Amino acid sequence: MNPDQPNADDIAATTDDSGMPPFTLRMLLVWVAICAVLIEFWRQGNSRSEDLAWDSLVGIKLVIWSAGLSGLGLRIWWWKQGRNIPWQPGHWLLCLVGCVGLSPILSKLVLEIFWRIDPYPNPVGLLIQQSFPYVFLLAAVLAIWGVIFFAPMRHVWTLALFPEAITRSLSLVLELYFAIFQPLLIPSGSTTYTVVIWGYGIISTISPLPILILALWDGVMNEQPRDWMHWAGVAAWSLLMLYPYLAAVVLLLGIQ
C-alpha cells in the first residue's frame, strides 16, 4: 500500500470535519444545562413573582437565549478544533440569538457584581455601572449589522435581520437620549420623536414576517439540504421575533 495514499479513516475524518455533526444527546444536555443556569441566575436576581404567566414568558425567553448560546458555543468549539463546517443562514441566526441574549445576561451579571461590591456608589461609580448595559446593547447591535453586511449568505436572508437591526438601533439611540437628557427634556410632541416612535412600532409589528416567509420559501424552493442547526436557528429567531406578541397577549389577558 502506498504510504502517501490516504486510508479510509483519513477520508472519513476529512468528510466528518467538513460536514455538520448529527445532533447528539450531549448537545441536548448542554442546552438543558445552560437553560438551568440561566433560569436559576434570573430567579436569584429577581424578587419572587406570583404571576405564572409572566414567569412563563421569562422562561421562554431564557430557553430561546440558551439555544442561541448553545449554537454559538458549538460553532466556536468546532472552529477551535479546526473543523471546516459550512455556514448556512440558520447558523448565523442561531449565533445572533446567542449574541442578543448575551447583552441582557451580561448586563444583569455586571450590575449584580457591582451591587455586591459597592451597593451605594458615588456619582462616577454609578455612571460606570449604568454604562455597561449600553456597551453590551451596542455590541449586540453591531453583531447584527455585521452579519447583515459581511456574512457570506444570500442577501435575501438579510431581510430577516433588518427589522431587528433597525429596532435595536432605534432602541439604543432612544435609551441613550433618555439617559443623557432625562425624561423631562424629551421632545415628546415633536415631529421627529413621533415619527421615530411610530416607525419603531410599525417595524416591530412586521418583524416576524420576513423570517416566517423566508423559512417557508426556503423549505419549498431551495434544493440545498439544510441541517438541524439551520432549522434550529430559524426556529429560535422566529420565536425571538414573535416574543413581543406573546408578551402583548399575556398583558391583555392580565388586564382582563
Short mmCIF file of C-alpha atoms in Angstrom, two decimals:
data_model
loop_
_atom_site.label_atom_id
_atom_site.label_comp_id
_atom_site.label_asym_id
_atom_site.label_seq_id
_atom_site.Cartn_x
_atom_site.Cartn_y
_atom_site.Cartn_z
CA MET A 1 0.00 0.00 0.00
CA ASN A 2 1.30 3.44 -0.89
CA PRO A 3 2.08 5.30 2.40
CA ASP A 4 1.24 8.63 0.74
CA GLN A 5 -2.24 7.44 -0.15
CA PRO A 6 -4.86 8.37 2.49
CA ASN A 7 -6.59 5.45 4.11
CA ALA A 8 -10.31 5.07 4.73
CA ASP A 9 -10.13 6.52 8.24
CA ASP A 10 -8.42 9.68 6.99
CA ILE A 11 -11.04 10.10 4.29
CA ALA A 12 -13.85 9.62 6.80
CA ALA A 13 -12.29 12.10 9.20
CA THR A 14 -11.94 14.67 6.44
CA THR A 15 -15.56 14.17 5.44
CA ASP A 16 -16.73 14.47 9.03
CA ASP A 17 -14.72 17.66 9.55
CA SER A 18 -16.43 19.33 6.61
CA GLY A 19 -19.97 18.24 7.46
CA MET A 20 -22.42 19.12 10.18
CA PRO A 21 -22.22 16.63 13.07
CA PRO A 22 -25.52 14.99 13.95
CA PHE A 23 -27.48 16.32 16.88
CA THR A 24 -26.48 14.26 19.90
CA LEU A 25 -27.62 13.70 23.46
CA ARG A 26 -24.56 15.60 24.67
CA MET A 27 -25.65 18.69 22.73
CA LEU A 28 -29.13 18.41 24.22
CA LEU A 29 -27.68 18.15 27.72
CA VAL A 30 -25.53 21.23 27.12
CA TRP A 31 -28.63 23.19 26.10
CA VAL A 32 -30.55 21.94 29.15
CA ALA A 33 -27.64 22.84 31.43
CA ILE A 34 -27.44 26.38 30.02
CA CYS A 35 -31.22 26.71 30.44
CA ALA A 36 -31.00 25.63 34.07
CA VAL A 37 -28.14 28.01 34.86
CA LEU A 38 -29.89 30.98 33.23
CA ILE A 39 -33.23 30.29 34.92
CA GLU A 40 -31.60 29.95 38.34
CA PHE A 41 -29.50 33.08 37.74
CA TRP A 42 -32.60 35.05 36.78
CA ARG A 43 -34.55 33.67 39.72
CA GLN A 44 -31.85 34.63 42.20
CA GLY A 45 -31.58 38.14 40.81
CA ASN A 46 -35.30 38.93 40.88
CA SER A 47 -37.90 39.05 43.57
CA ARG A 48 -40.27 36.13 43.57
CA SER A 49 -43.26 36.69 41.33
CA GLU A 50 -46.67 35.15 41.76
CA ASP A 51 -47.64 35.86 38.14
CA LEU A 52 -47.27 32.47 36.49
CA ALA A 53 -47.90 33.87 33.01
CA TRP A 54 -45.08 36.40 33.19
CA ASP A 55 -42.76 33.84 34.76
CA SER A 56 -43.53 31.54 31.84
CA LEU A 57 -42.72 34.33 29.37
CA VAL A 58 -39.37 34.94 31.04
CA GLY A 59 -38.71 31.21 30.94
CA ILE A 60 -39.48 31.09 27.21
CA LYS A 61 -37.06 33.95 26.55
CA LEU A 62 -34.34 32.24 28.58
CA VAL A 63 -34.87 28.99 26.67
CA ILE A 64 -34.53 30.88 23.37
CA TRP A 65 -31.37 32.63 24.54
CA SER A 66 -29.89 29.37 25.81
CA ALA A 67 -30.47 27.77 22.40
CA GLY A 68 -28.59 30.63 20.78
CA LEU A 69 -25.77 30.40 23.32
CA SER A 70 -25.53 26.66 22.71
CA GLY A 71 -25.26 27.19 18.96
CA LEU A 72 -22.73 29.98 19.40
CA GLY A 73 -20.67 27.80 21.72
CA LEU A 74 -20.76 24.86 19.31
CA ARG A 75 -19.61 26.98 16.38
CA ILE A 76 -16.73 28.38 18.46
CA TRP A 77 -15.81 24.87 19.64
CA TRP A 78 -15.78 23.49 16.11
CA TRP A 79 -13.74 26.46 14.92
CA LYS A 80 -11.15 25.87 17.65
CA GLN A 81 -10.99 22.22 16.59
CA GLY A 82 -10.26 23.31 13.02
CA ARG A 83 -13.45 21.81 11.61
CA ASN A 84 -14.44 23.45 8.36
CA ILE A 85 -18.21 23.18 8.72
CA PRO A 86 -20.04 25.25 6.09
CA TRP A 87 -22.22 28.06 7.36
CA GLN A 88 -25.89 28.05 6.49
CA PRO A 89 -28.22 31.02 7.07
CA GLY A 90 -29.78 29.45 10.15
CA HIS A 91 -26.34 29.10 11.74
CA TRP A 92 -25.91 32.86 11.64
CA LEU A 93 -29.40 33.35 13.05
CA LEU A 94 -28.75 30.95 15.92
CA CYS A 95 -25.46 32.64 16.79
CA LEU A 96 -27.14 36.05 16.67
CA VAL A 97 -29.80 34.83 19.09
CA GLY A 98 -26.94 33.96 21.41
CA CYS A 99 -25.36 37.40 20.94
CA VAL A 100 -28.69 39.12 21.54
CA GLY A 101 -29.18 37.09 24.70
CA LEU A 102 -25.69 37.83 25.96
CA SER A 103 -26.47 41.56 26.10
CA PRO A 104 -29.06 41.44 28.93
CA ILE A 105 -27.36 38.47 30.60
CA LEU A 106 -24.01 40.24 30.88
CA SER A 107 -25.71 43.49 31.86
CA LYS A 108 -27.53 41.77 34.70
CA LEU A 109 -24.38 39.91 35.77
CA VAL A 110 -22.25 43.06 35.84
CA LEU A 111 -24.87 45.02 37.77
CA GLU A 112 -25.19 42.17 40.28
CA ILE A 113 -21.42 42.18 40.77
CA PHE A 114 -21.32 45.95 41.19
CA TRP A 115 -24.21 45.81 43.64
CA ARG A 116 -22.41 43.27 45.81
CA ILE A 117 -19.12 45.20 45.69
CA ASP A 118 -20.45 48.74 46.05
CA PRO A 119 -24.21 48.97 46.62
CA TYR A 120 -24.11 52.75 47.14
CA PRO A 121 -21.60 54.11 44.63
CA ASN A 122 -20.57 57.72 44.17
CA PRO A 123 -21.77 59.55 41.02
CA VAL A 124 -18.76 58.40 38.99
CA GLY A 125 -19.21 54.78 40.04
CA LEU A 126 -22.92 54.97 39.31
CA LEU A 127 -22.20 56.34 35.84
CA ILE A 128 -19.79 53.47 35.17
CA GLN A 129 -22.36 50.92 36.32
CA GLN A 130 -25.08 52.42 34.17
CA SER A 131 -22.82 52.49 31.11
CA PHE A 132 -22.25 48.74 30.87
CA PRO A 133 -25.77 47.85 29.60
CA TYR A 134 -25.35 50.34 26.77
CA VAL A 135 -22.00 48.82 25.85
CA PHE A 136 -23.47 45.32 25.69
CA LEU A 137 -26.50 46.55 23.75
CA LEU A 138 -24.20 48.30 21.29
CA ALA A 139 -22.21 45.08 20.86
CA ALA A 140 -25.40 43.15 20.05
CA VAL A 141 -26.47 45.79 17.54
CA LEU A 142 -23.05 45.75 15.87
CA ALA A 143 -23.16 41.94 15.70
CA ILE A 144 -26.47 42.03 13.83
CA TRP A 145 -25.32 44.72 11.40
CA GLY A 146 -22.03 42.87 10.95
CA VAL A 147 -23.84 39.71 9.86
CA ILE A 148 -26.06 41.74 7.53
CA PHE A 149 -23.13 43.33 5.71
CA PHE A 150 -20.34 40.77 5.99
CA ALA A 151 -21.79 37.27 6.46
CA PRO A 152 -21.39 35.12 3.31
CA MET A 153 -25.04 34.25 2.81
CA ARG A 154 -27.67 35.13 0.25
CA HIS A 155 -28.86 38.71 0.54
CA VAL A 156 -32.48 37.61 0.80
CA TRP A 157 -31.74 36.22 4.27
CA THR A 158 -30.63 39.63 5.48
CA LEU A 159 -34.27 40.68 5.15
CA ALA A 160 -34.94 38.60 8.26
CA LEU A 161 -32.35 40.63 10.17
CA PHE A 162 -33.13 44.17 9.05
CA PRO A 163 -36.22 44.72 11.27
CA GLU A 164 -34.38 43.62 14.42
CA ALA A 165 -31.28 45.60 13.49
CA ILE A 166 -33.32 48.76 12.94
CA THR A 167 -35.46 48.42 16.07
CA ARG A 168 -32.47 47.65 18.30
CA SER A 169 -30.56 50.59 16.84
CA LEU A 170 -33.52 52.89 17.48
CA SER A 171 -33.89 51.46 20.98
CA LEU A 172 -30.23 52.15 21.71
CA VAL A 173 -30.49 55.72 20.43
CA LEU A 174 -33.65 56.39 22.45
CA GLU A 175 -32.21 54.89 25.63
CA LEU A 176 -29.07 56.99 25.30
CA TYR A 177 -31.22 60.06 24.67
CA PHE A 178 -33.31 59.31 27.75
CA ALA A 179 -30.19 58.77 29.86
CA ILE A 180 -28.43 61.94 28.71
CA PHE A 181 -31.26 64.46 28.53
CA GLN A 182 -33.61 62.99 31.15
CA PRO A 183 -37.33 62.37 30.57
CA LEU A 184 -38.37 65.97 31.24
CA LEU A 185 -36.36 67.18 28.27
CA ILE A 186 -37.67 64.61 25.78
CA PRO A 187 -39.50 66.39 22.95
CA SER A 188 -42.50 64.06 23.05
CA GLY A 189 -44.55 66.42 20.94
CA SER A 190 -42.00 66.95 18.19
CA THR A 191 -42.48 65.56 14.71
CA THR A 192 -39.17 63.71 14.75
CA TYR A 193 -39.97 61.97 18.01
CA THR A 194 -43.42 60.97 16.75
CA VAL A 195 -42.00 59.57 13.50
CA VAL A 196 -39.34 57.59 15.36
CA ILE A 197 -41.84 56.09 17.80
CA TRP A 198 -44.34 55.22 15.07
CA GLY A 199 -41.58 53.79 12.89
CA TYR A 200 -40.32 51.70 15.77
CA GLY A 201 -43.81 50.35 16.41
CA ILE A 202 -44.51 49.53 12.77
CA ILE A 203 -41.17 47.79 12.21
CA SER A 204 -41.56 45.83 15.45
CA THR A 205 -45.02 44.74 14.35
CA ILE A 206 -43.89 43.35 10.99
CA SER A 207 -40.55 41.95 12.22
CA PRO A 208 -41.74 38.30 12.38
CA LEU A 209 -42.98 38.29 8.78
CA PRO A 210 -39.63 38.17 6.90
CA ILE A 211 -38.23 35.16 8.76
CA LEU A 212 -41.52 33.24 8.60
CA ILE A 213 -41.88 33.88 4.86
CA LEU A 214 -38.23 33.05 4.22
CA ALA A 215 -38.46 29.82 6.17
CA LEU A 216 -41.45 28.67 4.12
CA TRP A 217 -39.87 29.78 0.85
CA ASP A 218 -36.56 28.11 1.66
CA GLY A 219 -38.20 24.88 2.73
CA VAL A 220 -40.19 24.64 -0.50
CA MET A 221 -37.93 26.17 -3.15
CA ASN A 222 -34.38 25.56 -2.00
CA GLU A 223 -32.76 22.39 -3.35
CA GLN A 224 -29.79 22.55 -1.00
CA PRO A 225 -30.30 20.30 2.04
CA ARG A 226 -30.48 22.15 5.33
CA ASP A 227 -29.04 20.69 8.52
CA TRP A 228 -30.52 20.66 12.01
CA MET A 229 -28.62 23.76 13.15
CA HIS A 230 -30.07 25.79 10.29
CA TRP A 231 -33.62 24.93 11.28
CA ALA A 232 -32.82 25.43 14.96
CA GLY A 233 -31.59 28.92 14.10
CA VAL A 234 -34.68 29.68 12.02
CA ALA A 235 -36.93 28.47 14.85
CA ALA A 236 -35.03 30.40 17.53
CA TRP A 237 -35.01 33.64 15.52
CA SER A 238 -38.71 33.23 14.69
CA LEU A 239 -39.58 32.76 18.37
CA LEU A 240 -37.45 35.77 19.27
CA MET A 241 -39.37 37.90 16.76
CA LEU A 242 -42.73 36.53 17.96
CA TYR A 243 -41.92 37.08 21.64
CA PRO A 244 -43.42 40.63 21.78
CA TYR A 245 -46.70 39.20 20.52
CA LEU A 246 -46.68 36.63 23.32
CA ALA A 247 -45.95 39.38 25.84
CA ALA A 248 -48.80 41.50 24.44
CA VAL A 249 -51.24 38.60 24.72
CA VAL A 250 -50.21 37.98 28.33
CA LEU A 251 -50.57 41.69 29.11
CA LEU A 252 -54.06 41.82 27.61
CA LEU A 253 -55.13 38.71 29.48
CA GLY A 254 -53.73 40.18 32.68
CA ILE A 255 -55.70 43.40 32.23
CA GLN A 256 -58.91 41.46 31.72
#
